[in-house]
C-alpha atoms as a PDB file:
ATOM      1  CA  UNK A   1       8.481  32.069 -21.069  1.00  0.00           C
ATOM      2  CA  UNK A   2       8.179  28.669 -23.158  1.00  0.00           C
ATOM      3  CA  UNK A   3      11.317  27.614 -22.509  1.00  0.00           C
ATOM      4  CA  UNK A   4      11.421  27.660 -18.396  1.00  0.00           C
ATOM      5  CA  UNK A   5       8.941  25.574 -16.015  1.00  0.00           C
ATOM      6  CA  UNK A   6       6.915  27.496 -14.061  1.00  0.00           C
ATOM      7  CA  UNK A   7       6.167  26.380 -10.482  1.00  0.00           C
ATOM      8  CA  UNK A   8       2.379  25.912  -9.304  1.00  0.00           C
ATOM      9  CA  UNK A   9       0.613  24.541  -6.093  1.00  0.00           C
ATOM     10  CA  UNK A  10       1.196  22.086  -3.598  1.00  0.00           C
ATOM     11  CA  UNK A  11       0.819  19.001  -5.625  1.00  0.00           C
ATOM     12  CA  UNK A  12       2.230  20.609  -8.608  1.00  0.00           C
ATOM     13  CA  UNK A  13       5.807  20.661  -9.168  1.00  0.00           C
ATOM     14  CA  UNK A  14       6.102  22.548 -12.348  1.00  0.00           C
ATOM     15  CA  UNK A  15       5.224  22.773 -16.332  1.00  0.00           C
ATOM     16  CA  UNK A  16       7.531  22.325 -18.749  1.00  0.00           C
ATOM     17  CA  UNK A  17       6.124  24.300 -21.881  1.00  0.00           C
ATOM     18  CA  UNK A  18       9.209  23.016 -24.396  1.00  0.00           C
ATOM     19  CA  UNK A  19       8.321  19.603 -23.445  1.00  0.00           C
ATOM     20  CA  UNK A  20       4.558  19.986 -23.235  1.00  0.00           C
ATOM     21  CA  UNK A  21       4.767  18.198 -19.747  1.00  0.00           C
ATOM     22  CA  UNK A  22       3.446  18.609 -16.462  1.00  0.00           C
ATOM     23  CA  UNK A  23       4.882  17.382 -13.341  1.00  0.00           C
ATOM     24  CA  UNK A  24       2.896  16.667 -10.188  1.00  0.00           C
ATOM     25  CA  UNK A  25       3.481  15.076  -6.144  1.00  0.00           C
ATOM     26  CA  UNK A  26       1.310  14.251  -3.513  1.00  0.00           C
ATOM     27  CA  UNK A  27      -1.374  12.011  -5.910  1.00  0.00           C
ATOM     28  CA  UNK A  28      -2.184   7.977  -6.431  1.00  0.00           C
ATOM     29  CA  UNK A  29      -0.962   7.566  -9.523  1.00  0.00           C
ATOM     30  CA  UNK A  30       1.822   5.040 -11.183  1.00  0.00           C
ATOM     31  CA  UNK A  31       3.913   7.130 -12.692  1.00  0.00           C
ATOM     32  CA  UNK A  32       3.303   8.140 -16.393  1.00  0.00           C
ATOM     33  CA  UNK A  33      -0.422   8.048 -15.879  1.00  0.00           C
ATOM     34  CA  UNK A  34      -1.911  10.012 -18.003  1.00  0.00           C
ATOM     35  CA  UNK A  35      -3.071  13.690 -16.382  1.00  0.00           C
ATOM     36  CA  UNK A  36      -6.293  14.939 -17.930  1.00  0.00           C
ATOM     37  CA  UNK A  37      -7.324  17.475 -16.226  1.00  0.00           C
ATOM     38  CA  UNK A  38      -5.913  19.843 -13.204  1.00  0.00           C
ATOM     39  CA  UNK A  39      -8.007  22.266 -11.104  1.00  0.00           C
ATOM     40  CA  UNK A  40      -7.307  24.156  -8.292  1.00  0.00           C
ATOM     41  CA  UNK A  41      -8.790  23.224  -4.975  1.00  0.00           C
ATOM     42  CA  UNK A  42     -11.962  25.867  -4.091  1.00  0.00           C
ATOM     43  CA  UNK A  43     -12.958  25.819  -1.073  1.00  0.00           C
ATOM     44  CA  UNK A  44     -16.844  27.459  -1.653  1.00  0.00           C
ATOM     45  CA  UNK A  45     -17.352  24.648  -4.352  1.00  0.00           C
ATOM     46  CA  UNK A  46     -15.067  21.634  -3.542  1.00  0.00           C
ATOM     47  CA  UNK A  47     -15.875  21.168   0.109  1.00  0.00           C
ATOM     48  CA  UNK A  48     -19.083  19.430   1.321  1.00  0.00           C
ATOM     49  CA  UNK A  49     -20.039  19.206   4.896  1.00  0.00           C
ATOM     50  CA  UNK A  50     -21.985  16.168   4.882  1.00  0.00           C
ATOM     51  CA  UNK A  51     -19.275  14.124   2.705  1.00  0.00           C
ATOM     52  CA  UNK A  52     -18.699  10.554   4.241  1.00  0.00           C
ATOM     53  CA  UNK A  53     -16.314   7.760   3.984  1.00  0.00           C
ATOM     54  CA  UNK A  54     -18.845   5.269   3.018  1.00  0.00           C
ATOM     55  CA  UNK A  55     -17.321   1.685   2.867  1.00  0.00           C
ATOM     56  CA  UNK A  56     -13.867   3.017   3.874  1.00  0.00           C
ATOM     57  CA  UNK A  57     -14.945   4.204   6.501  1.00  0.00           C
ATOM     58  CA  UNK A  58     -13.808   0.848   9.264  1.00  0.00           C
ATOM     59  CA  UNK A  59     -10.945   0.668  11.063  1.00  0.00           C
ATOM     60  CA  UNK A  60      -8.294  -1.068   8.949  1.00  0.00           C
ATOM     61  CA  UNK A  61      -7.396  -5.001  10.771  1.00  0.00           C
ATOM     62  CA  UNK A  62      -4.516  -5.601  11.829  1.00  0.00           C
ATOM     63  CA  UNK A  63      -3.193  -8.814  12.945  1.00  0.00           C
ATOM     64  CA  UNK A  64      -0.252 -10.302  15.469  1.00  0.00           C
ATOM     65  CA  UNK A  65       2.640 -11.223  13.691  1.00  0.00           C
ATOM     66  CA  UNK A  66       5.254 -13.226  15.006  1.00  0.00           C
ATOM     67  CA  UNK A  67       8.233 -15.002  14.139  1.00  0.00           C
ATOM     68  CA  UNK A  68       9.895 -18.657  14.681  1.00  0.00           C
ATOM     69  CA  UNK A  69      12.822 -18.277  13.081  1.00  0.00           C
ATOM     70  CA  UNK A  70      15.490 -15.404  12.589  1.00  0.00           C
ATOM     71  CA  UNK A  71      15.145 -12.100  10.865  1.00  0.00           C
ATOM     72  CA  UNK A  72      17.471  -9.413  10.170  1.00  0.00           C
ATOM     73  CA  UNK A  73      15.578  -6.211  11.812  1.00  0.00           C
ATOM     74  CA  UNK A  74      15.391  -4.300   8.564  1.00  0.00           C
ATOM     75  CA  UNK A  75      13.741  -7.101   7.131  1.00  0.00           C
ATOM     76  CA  UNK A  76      11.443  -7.884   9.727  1.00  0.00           C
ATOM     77  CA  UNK A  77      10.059  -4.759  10.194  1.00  0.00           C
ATOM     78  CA  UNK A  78       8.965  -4.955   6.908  1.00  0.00           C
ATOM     79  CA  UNK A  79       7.623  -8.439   6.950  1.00  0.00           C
ATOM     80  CA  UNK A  80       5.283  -7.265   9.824  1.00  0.00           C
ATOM     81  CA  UNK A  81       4.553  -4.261   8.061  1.00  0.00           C
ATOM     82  CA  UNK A  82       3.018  -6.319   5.268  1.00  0.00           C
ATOM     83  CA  UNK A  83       1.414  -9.232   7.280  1.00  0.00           C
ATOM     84  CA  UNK A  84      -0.213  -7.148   9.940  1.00  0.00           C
ATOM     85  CA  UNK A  85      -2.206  -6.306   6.844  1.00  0.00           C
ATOM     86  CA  UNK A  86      -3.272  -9.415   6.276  1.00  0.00           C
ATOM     87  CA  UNK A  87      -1.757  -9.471   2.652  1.00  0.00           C
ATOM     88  CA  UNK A  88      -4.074 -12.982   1.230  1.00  0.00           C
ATOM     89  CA  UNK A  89      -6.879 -12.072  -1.534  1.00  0.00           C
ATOM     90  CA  UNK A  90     -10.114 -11.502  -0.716  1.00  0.00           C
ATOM     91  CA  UNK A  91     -11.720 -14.727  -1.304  1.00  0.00           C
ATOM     92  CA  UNK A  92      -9.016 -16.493   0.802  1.00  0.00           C
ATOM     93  CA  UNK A  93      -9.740 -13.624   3.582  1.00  0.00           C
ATOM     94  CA  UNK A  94     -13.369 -14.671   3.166  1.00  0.00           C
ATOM     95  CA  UNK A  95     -13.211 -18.177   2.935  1.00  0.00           C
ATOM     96  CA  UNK A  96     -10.154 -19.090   5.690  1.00  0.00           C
ATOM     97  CA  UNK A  97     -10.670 -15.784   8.132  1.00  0.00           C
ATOM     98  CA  UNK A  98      -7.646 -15.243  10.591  1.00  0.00           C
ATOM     99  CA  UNK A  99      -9.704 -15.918  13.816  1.00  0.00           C
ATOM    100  CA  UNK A 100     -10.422 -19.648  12.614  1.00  0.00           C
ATOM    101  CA  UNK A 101      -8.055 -21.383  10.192  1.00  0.00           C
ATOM    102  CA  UNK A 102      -4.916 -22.374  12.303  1.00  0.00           C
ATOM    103  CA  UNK A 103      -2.787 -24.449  10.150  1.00  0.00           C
ATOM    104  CA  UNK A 104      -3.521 -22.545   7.025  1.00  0.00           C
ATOM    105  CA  UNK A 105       0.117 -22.131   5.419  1.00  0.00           C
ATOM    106  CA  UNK A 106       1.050 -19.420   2.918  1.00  0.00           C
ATOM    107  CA  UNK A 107       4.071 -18.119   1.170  1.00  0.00           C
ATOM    108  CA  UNK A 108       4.705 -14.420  -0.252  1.00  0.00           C
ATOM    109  CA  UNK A 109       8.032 -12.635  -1.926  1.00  0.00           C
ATOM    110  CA  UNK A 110       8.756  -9.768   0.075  1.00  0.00           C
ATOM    111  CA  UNK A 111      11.899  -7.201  -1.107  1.00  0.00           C
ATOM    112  CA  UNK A 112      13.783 -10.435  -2.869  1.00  0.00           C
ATOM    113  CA  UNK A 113      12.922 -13.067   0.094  1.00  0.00           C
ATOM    114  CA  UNK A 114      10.326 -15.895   0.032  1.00  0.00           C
ATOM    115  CA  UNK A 115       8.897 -15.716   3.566  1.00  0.00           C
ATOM    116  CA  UNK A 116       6.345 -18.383   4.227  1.00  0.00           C
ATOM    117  CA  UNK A 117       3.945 -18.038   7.057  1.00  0.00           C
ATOM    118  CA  UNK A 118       0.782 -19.733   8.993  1.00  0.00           C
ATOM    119  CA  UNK A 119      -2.317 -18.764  10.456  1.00  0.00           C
ATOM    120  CA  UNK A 120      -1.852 -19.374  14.400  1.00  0.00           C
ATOM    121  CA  UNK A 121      -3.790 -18.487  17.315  1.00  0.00           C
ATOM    122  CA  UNK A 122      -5.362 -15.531  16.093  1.00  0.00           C
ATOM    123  CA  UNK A 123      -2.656 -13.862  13.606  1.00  0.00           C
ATOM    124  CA  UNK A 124       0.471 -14.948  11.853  1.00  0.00           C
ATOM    125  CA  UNK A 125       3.426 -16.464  12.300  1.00  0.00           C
ATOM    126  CA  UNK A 126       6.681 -16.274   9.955  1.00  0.00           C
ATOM    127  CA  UNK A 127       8.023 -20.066  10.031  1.00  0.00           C
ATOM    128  CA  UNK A 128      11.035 -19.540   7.394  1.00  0.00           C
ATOM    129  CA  UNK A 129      12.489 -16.523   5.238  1.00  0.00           C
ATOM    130  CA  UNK A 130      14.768 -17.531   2.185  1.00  0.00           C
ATOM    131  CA  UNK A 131      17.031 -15.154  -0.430  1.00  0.00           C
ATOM    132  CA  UNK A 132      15.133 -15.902  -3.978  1.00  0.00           C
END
């Protein structure tokens, strides 16, 4: 009926007729992204064999991280969770790479801290973490 959600698929949670909206999971979108189209997943038509990865296709880096001063756990988990990553822009990737710009200093908010950090012997080092 119009007035109750219906439930569809895996990534589909439901449609709301009244509303005219459609809820979905399990996709890479910010939320309230505009949906344009939904089809169903077929396996005779949306499956190809020779489909590659292309570009994305290398291992993802992931650098040493270590720490001179102290961390709650919580908190550094996460902090190695995002510098392992190597977190910089591309062009400062490019122009100071990890394996040969010791000394190279850099600061980045992370969950309401400023933790600041250097390049050093091959991956990164945490020298200070402060409540912003």
């Amino acid at each position: 009926t119009a007035e109750s959600p219906i439930g569809f698929g895996r990534c589909g949670e439901r449609i709301d007729f009244a509303l005219g909206e459609i809820y979905v999971s399990g996709v890479d979108l910010i939320d309230g992204t505009p949906v344009l189209d939904i089809k169903p997943y077929i396996p005779y038509a949306d499956s190809f064999s020779s489909a590659g990865s292309g570009w994305a296709s290398a291992p993802i880096a992931r650098w040493p991280v270590s720490f001179e001063c102290s961390v709650e756990a919580d908190l550094r988990s996460m902090i190695v969770d995002v510098l392992e990553l190597d977190p910089r822009p591309a062009f400062q990737q490019t122009q100071l790479p990890v394996e040969s710009s010791d000394g190279s200093r850099f600061g980045i908010e992370i969950d309401s801290h400023e933790v600041k950090y250097e390049i050093r012997g091959g991956g990164f080092v945490v020298t200070s973490v402060s409540t912003l």
